[in-house]
């Protein structure tokens, strides 16, 4: 059981309006994986990640992050993750540096210990000159990069990111993939990344799960999934086939 | 296991985001501080040089207030009663505890206990107004205006902040009570009991029942005492301290209840996503784009059965209140000039101020749509000016209906006509400032206190401008009224005839401004 960084077992969630967002979802993520959760819009990706991040309570099922439940043992469970939300909304009136210091402070870490890493990431994301700007003055894509930076500097056991590359330019996407791969290889970080874009997942994730209507419909290494469809085709075609049933 | 360091970190950055940085790091905030401080100092200097030889406004108003049976104690009782009513409202409403969306996603996904967040939030809410002190010198200015005494003015400023803290803490506390204790019925019964008992007792003794004082008198008194000339400054200071002690007490109870909070009690509040055209039923209409926009934004919005019904009810309440007041206290023999010239514009200004936030929220929210589809913004400007003017006229009508009932003088209703051009001017000014503001910073999101600080100040400044406009217009109207009803009627007709050309002229200007400035989202 302790072999998994993340265990989601038979999750169900119905929103107050009656939408069944999750319908018996089970996913297990092992240390050192970059797990891509892919699926069409409305499949339940964001709902899943919000449950992991302790922002929603599942109606049914088990969530364990390094063995801890974010429902029962919130602080201990969330210490192991950092979460990048789908919509880049942040405190508007904090500067980039203040926001990063805030996040670091909440984790009882020392700013001096992460400062070099912060500088490296901001440089890589082309944000060095924005360090002391208020977040309200940044564009949506820049805010996305700040949120990703905040998630990376704390070097969590599990990175949970909801469509993190959505607003990034190609250069930043490249830097992002490089940095996450590095963290996974060298720092013992594991990642769970959702996306509706397939090509980004293809060369980046070590394993993917395809989610549709709140259920996992296929899971495996990319070549395995392709084999499941019986052909060596692009992931995109396989994806469409699986999702359409 | 609470971690004080985490709570303090949370508190510090919440406060920085909401109050400290907007004031210190943003130019509009800095300008606001300089402006308000300068005005306050100039006035205080004038005072020390004994330029205030005439009695203060408050002293001149006193006889009139007394004729209504109002003094510092009864006013405190009324404020206390309003807080009781607000408590009952919160208990019945029982909504989840709202958190601005950006805080929800970025903070609650951190390894932070919900109780720690709640404590930091409570701390920030009750201290937030104090951090804002420099900006609230505007309130001190009002106090100075009323009392001619800088010391009292400063005390009044603290007193006003206490009410702000009180409303927020009552909201937090009783939302928690409702959701997290099994005793919500007990509290509802208790507060309704207090209210009913005090109303019955008041009717029996023909005055304000002391029962009204029950839970909230220390807070209410802290607000009123600094303005009461019969109370020593030292005593007013003491009452302020007692009032703040009550706030802290309520905060402690709220902190205790916050222990039981779960993620499902908290709900992210997003103001700007969701349906763009909410509330309106889709109707197919044919016509020019400007006609459709005008009817969508003005006629269709305003002249519907719900609004007219509401207006009739409020007017009826106002008239009944006026008649009841005159039956109780007797018809005032003479119209009190201060009351008329100060109070009515104040109230109308207040009404506009609270509506301005909604106008920003609901109309400017789909601004981009107009910008895309309406090449000329003049129809949008025209509709919004008409709408704001209608609000002014509506507010004036309600006030005047009550007043004419109180003075048994139906001719006062005619004064409403003066509010038509007044409303057009005020509405146009408001829109100019708002569209300018919206081009300078991202569109306003709602916070627990209403709107963001800087927007709040701008709105206060705006209100002052509007109050001045309405004071002059009311002054003119009541002057004519004091001459004769005929003079008033002629003035009213002239007002109505100037309103239209004024509207045409101003909508061009406002429309050009709206086309010229971009709105940031
Ligand atoms: N707050 C909410 N209230 C009601 N329904 C929601 C809410 N959030 C998401 N949903 C619905 O739940 C389903 C799954 O949504 P989501 O998890 O956001 O999908 P994805 O991230 O894969 O696009 C969708 O049908 C969506 O409309
Ligand atoms: Mg999503």
Tab-separated table of C-alpha atoms and ligand atoms in Angstrom, chain A residues 15-17 19-21 39-48 86 162-163 211, ligand 1:
chain	number	residue	atom	x	y	z
A	15	UNK	CA	-22.341	18.198	-7.908
A	16	UNK	CA	-25.255	19.928	-6.217
A	17	UNK	CA	-26.859	20.550	-9.603
A	19	UNK	CA	-24.131	16.411	-12.549
A	20	UNK	CA	-22.345	13.131	-11.953
A	21	UNK	CA	-18.761	14.287	-12.434
A	39	UNK	CA	-9.822	13.295	-21.398
A	40	UNK	CA	-12.228	15.561	-23.216
A	41	UNK	CA	-13.717	18.688	-21.635
A	42	UNK	CA	-16.108	17.808	-18.850
A	43	UNK	CA	-14.647	14.341	-18.339
A	44	UNK	CA	-13.971	14.999	-14.659
A	45	UNK	CA	-10.262	15.830	-14.640
A	46	UNK	CA	-10.561	19.036	-12.659
A	47	UNK	CA	-12.972	17.418	-10.222
A	48	UNK	CA	-10.482	14.623	-9.610
A	86	UNK	CA	-6.920	25.186	-13.815
A	162	UNK	CA	-4.473	20.962	-13.915
A	163	UNK	CA	-3.701	21.715	-17.560
A	211	UNK	CA	-10.881	9.510	-18.443
C	1	LIG	N1	-19.069	23.538	-9.524
C	1	LIG	C1	-19.747	22.726	-10.343
C	1	LIG	N2	-21.093	22.595	-10.231
C	1	LIG	C2	-21.781	21.784	-11.031
C	1	LIG	N3	-21.240	21.038	-12.003
C	1	LIG	C3	-19.909	21.104	-12.179
C	1	LIG	C4	-19.099	21.961	-11.372
C	1	LIG	N4	-17.817	21.822	-11.771
C	1	LIG	C5	-17.827	20.929	-12.780
C	1	LIG	N5	-19.080	20.492	-13.034
C	1	LIG	C6	-19.463	19.494	-14.055
C	1	LIG	O1	-18.813	18.288	-13.764
C	1	LIG	C7	-18.340	17.674	-14.952
C	1	LIG	C8	-16.849	17.456	-14.860
C	1	LIG	O2	-16.193	18.701	-14.852
C	1	LIG	P1	-14.620	18.880	-14.735
C	1	LIG	O3	-14.122	18.007	-13.665
C	1	LIG	O4	-14.352	20.325	-14.608
C	1	LIG	O5	-14.147	18.361	-16.166
C	1	LIG	P2	-12.767	18.569	-16.928
C	1	LIG	O6	-11.794	19.231	-16.023
C	1	LIG	O7	-12.352	17.185	-17.323
C	1	LIG	O8	-13.057	19.386	-18.141
C	1	LIG	C9	-18.758	18.579	-16.092
C	1	LIG	O9	-19.933	18.049	-16.655
C	1	LIG	C10	-19.017	19.898	-15.445
C	1	LIG	O10	-20.017	20.588	-16.137
